[in-house]
PDB file of C-alpha atoms and ligand atoms in Angstrom:
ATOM      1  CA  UNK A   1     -12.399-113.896  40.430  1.00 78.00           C
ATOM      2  CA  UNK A   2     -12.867-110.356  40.561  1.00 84.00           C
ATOM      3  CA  UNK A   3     -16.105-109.635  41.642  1.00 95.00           C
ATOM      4  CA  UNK A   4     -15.702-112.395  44.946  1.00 98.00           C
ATOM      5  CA  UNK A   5     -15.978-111.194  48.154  1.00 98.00           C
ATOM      6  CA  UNK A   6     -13.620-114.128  49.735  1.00 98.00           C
ATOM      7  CA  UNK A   7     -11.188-113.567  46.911  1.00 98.00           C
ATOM      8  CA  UNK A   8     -10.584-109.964  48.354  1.00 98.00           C
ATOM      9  CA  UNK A   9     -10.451-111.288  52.162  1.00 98.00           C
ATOM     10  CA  UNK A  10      -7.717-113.426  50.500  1.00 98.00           C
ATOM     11  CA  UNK A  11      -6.074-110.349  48.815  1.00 97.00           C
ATOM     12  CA  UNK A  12      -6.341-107.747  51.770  1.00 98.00           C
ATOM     13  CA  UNK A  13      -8.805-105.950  49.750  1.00 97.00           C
ATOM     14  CA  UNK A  14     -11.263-106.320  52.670  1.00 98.00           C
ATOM     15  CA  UNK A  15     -10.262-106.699  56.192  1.00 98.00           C
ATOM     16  CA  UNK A  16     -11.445-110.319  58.319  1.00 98.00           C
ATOM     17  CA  UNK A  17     -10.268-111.295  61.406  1.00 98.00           C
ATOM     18  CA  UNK A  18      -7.272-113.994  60.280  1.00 98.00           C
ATOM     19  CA  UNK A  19      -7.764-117.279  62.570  1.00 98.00           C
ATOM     20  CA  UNK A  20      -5.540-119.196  60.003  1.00 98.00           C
ATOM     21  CA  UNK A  21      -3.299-118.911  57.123  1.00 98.00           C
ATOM     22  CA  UNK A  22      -1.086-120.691  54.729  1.00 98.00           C
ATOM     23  CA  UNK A  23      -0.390-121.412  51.282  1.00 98.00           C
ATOM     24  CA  UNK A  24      -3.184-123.036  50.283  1.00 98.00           C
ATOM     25  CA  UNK A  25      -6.422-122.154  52.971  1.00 98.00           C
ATOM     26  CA  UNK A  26      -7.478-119.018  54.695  1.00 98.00           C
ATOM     27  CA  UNK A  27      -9.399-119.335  57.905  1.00 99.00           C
ATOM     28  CA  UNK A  28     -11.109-116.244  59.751  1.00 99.00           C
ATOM     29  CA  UNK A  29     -13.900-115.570  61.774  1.00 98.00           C
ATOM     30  CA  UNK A  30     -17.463-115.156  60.680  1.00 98.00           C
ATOM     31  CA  UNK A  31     -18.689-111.565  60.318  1.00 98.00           C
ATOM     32  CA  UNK A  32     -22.293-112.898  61.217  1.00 98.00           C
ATOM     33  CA  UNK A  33     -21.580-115.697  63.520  1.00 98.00           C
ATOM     34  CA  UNK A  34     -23.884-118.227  64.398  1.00 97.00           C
ATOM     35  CA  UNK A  35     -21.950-119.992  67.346  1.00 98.00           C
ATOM     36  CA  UNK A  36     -19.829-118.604  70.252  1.00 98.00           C
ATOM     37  CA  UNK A  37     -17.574-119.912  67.715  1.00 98.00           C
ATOM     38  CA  UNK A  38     -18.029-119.757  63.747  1.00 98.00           C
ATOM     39  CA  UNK A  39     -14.833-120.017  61.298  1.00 98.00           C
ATOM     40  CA  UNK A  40     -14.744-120.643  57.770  1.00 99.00           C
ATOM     41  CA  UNK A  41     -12.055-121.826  55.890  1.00 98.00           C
ATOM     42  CA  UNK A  42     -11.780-121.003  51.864  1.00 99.00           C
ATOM     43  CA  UNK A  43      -9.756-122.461  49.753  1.00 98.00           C
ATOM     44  CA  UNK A  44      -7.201-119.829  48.078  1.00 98.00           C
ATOM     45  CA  UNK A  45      -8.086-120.763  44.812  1.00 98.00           C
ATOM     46  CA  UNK A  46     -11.013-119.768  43.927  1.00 98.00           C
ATOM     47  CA  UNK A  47     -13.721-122.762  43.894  1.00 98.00           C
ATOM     48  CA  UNK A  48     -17.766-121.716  43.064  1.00 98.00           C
ATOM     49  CA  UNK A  49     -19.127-124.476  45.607  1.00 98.00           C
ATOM     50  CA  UNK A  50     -18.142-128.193  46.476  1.00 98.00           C
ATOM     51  CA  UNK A  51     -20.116-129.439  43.505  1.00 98.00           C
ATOM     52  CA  UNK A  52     -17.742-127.932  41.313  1.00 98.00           C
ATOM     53  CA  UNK A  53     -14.271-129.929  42.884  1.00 97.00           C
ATOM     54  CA  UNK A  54     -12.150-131.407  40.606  1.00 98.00           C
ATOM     55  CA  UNK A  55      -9.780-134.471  40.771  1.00 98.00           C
ATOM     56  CA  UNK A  56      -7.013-132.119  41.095  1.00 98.00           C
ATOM     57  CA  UNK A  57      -8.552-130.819  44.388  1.00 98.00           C
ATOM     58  CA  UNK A  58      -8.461-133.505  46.200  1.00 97.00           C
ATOM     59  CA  UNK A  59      -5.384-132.309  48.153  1.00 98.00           C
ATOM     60  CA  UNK A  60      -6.646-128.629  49.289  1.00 98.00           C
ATOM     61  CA  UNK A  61     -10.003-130.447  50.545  1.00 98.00           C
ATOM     62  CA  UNK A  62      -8.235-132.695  52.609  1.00 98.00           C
ATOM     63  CA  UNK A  63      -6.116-130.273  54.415  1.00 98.00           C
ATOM     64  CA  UNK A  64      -8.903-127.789  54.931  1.00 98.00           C
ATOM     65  CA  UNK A  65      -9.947-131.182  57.284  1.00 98.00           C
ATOM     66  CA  UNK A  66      -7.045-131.639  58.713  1.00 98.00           C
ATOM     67  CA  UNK A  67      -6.819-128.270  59.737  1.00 98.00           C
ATOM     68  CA  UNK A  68     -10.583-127.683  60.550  1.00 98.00           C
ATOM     69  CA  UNK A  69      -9.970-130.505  63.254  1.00 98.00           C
ATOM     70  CA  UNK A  70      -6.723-128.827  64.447  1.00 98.00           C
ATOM     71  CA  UNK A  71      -8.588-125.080  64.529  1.00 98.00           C
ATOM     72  CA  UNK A  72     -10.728-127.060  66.333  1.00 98.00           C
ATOM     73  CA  UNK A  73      -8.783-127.960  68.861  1.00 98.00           C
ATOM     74  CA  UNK A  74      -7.306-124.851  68.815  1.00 98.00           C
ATOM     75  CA  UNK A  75      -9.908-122.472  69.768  1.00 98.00           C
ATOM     76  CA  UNK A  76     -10.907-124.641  72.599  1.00 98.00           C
ATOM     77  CA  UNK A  77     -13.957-126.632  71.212  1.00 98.00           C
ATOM     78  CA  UNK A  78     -12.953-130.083  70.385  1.00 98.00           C
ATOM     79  CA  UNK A  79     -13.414-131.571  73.575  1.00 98.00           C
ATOM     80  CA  UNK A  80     -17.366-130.633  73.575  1.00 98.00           C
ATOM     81  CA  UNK A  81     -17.849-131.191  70.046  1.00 98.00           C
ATOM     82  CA  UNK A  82     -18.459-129.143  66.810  1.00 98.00           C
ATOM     83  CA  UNK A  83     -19.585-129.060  63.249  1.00 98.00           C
ATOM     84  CA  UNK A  84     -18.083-128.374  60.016  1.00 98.00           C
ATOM     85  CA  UNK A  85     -20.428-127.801  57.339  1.00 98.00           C
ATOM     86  CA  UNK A  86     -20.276-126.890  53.937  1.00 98.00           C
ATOM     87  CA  UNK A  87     -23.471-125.371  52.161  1.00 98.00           C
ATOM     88  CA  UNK A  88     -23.327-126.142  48.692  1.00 98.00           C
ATOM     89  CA  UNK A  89     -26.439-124.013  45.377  1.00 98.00           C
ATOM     90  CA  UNK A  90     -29.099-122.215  46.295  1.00 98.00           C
ATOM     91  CA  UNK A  91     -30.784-125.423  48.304  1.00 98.00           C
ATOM     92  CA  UNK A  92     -28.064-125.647  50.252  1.00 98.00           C
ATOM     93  CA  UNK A  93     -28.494-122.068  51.334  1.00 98.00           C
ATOM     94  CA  UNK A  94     -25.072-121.034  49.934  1.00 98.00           C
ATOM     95  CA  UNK A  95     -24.720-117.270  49.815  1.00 98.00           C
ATOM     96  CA  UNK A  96     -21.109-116.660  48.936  1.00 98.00           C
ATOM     97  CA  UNK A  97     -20.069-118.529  45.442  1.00 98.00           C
ATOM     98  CA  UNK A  98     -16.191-119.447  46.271  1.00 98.00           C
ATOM     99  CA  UNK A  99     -16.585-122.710  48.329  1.00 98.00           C
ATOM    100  CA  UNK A 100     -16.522-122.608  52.565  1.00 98.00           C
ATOM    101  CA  UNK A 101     -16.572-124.832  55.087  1.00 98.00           C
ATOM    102  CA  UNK A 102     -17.928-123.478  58.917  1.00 98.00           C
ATOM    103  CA  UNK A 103     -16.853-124.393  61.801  1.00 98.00           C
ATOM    104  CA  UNK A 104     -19.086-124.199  64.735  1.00 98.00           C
ATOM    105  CA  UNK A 105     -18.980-124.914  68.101  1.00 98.00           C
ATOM    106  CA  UNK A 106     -19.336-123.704  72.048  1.00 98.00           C
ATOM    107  CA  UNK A 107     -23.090-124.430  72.120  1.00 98.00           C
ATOM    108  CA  UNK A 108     -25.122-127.204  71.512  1.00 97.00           C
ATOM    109  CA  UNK A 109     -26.146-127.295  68.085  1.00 97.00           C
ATOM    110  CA  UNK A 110     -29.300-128.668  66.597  1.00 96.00           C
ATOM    111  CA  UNK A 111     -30.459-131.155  64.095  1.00 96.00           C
ATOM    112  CA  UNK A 112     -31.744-131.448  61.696  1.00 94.00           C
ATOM    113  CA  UNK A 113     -31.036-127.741  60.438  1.00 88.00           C
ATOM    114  CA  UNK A 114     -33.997-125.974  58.786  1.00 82.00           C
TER     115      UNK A 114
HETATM  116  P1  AMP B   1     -22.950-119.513  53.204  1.00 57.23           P
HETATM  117  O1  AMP B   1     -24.337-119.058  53.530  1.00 57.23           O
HETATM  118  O2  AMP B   1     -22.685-120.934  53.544  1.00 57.23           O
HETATM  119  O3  AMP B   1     -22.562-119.177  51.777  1.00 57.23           O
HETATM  120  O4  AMP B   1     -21.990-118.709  54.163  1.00 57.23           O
HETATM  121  C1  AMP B   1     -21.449-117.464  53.875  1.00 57.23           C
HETATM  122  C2  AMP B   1     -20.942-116.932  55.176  1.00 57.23           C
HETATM  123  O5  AMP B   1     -20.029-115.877  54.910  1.00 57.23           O
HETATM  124  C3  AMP B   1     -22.039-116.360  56.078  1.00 57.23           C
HETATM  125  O6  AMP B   1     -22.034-117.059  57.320  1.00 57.23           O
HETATM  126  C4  AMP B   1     -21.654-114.892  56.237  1.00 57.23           C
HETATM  127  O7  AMP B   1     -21.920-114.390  57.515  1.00 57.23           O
HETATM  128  C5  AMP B   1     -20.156-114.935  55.924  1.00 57.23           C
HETATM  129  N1  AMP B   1     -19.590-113.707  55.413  1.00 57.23           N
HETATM  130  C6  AMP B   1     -20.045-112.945  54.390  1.00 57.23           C
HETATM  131  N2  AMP B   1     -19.248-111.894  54.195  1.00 57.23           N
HETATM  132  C7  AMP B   1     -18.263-111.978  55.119  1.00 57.23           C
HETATM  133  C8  AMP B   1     -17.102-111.181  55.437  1.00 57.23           C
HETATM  134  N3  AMP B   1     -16.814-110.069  54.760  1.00 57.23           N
HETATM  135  N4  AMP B   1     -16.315-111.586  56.450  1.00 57.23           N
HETATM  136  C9  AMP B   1     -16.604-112.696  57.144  1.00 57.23           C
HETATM  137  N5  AMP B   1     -17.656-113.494  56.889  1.00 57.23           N
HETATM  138  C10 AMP B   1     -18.473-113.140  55.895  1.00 57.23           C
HETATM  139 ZN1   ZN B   2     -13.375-116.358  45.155  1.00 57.23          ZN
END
């Protein structure tokens, strides 16, 4: 996707700071970040938002999980707690179109969001 912002964190075209990488995810810290600590992970493929997963998918979804929980861990907030959230069309409030998941933690966050 060559007009994607994440696409070009993914091929060096614009700098992040790198939590997290391997052949499938990226993970790197939020440049506006609403937590002591905020993370997303992205897919390297590019995906617009969760509603557009496929069946074939399923296996990069589940191991941005796995390794949400074990960033998690990690960078030192598992023990209090933290959220992983994906925001998904223009309801959701998603502002970048290749799908993310946050993670957030080292406060207490609220709920119900706004
Ligand atoms: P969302 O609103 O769920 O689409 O989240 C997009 C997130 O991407 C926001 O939290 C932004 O602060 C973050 N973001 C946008 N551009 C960058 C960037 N160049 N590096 C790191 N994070 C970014
Ligand atoms: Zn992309």
């Amino acid at each position: 996707m060559d007009n994607c912002i994440f696409c070009k964190i993914i091929k060096g075209e614009i700098p992040c700071k790198k939590v997290y990488e391997d052949e499938l995810i990226l993970a790197f810290e939020d440049i506006n970040p609403e937590a002591p600590v905020h993370v997303l992970i992205i897919p390297k493929k590019h995906i617009d938002s969760l509603d557009s997963l496929e069946e074939e998918d399923k296996d990069i979804l589940s191991h941005i999980f796995i390794k949400a929980k074990d960033l998690a861990r990690e960078l030192g907030i598992a023990e209090d707690g933290y959220r992983v959230v994906n925001n998904c069309g223009i309801n959701g409030g998603q502002t970048v179109l290749h799908m993310h998941f946050h993670i957030l933690g080292g406060r207490n966050l609220q709920w119900p969001p706004g």
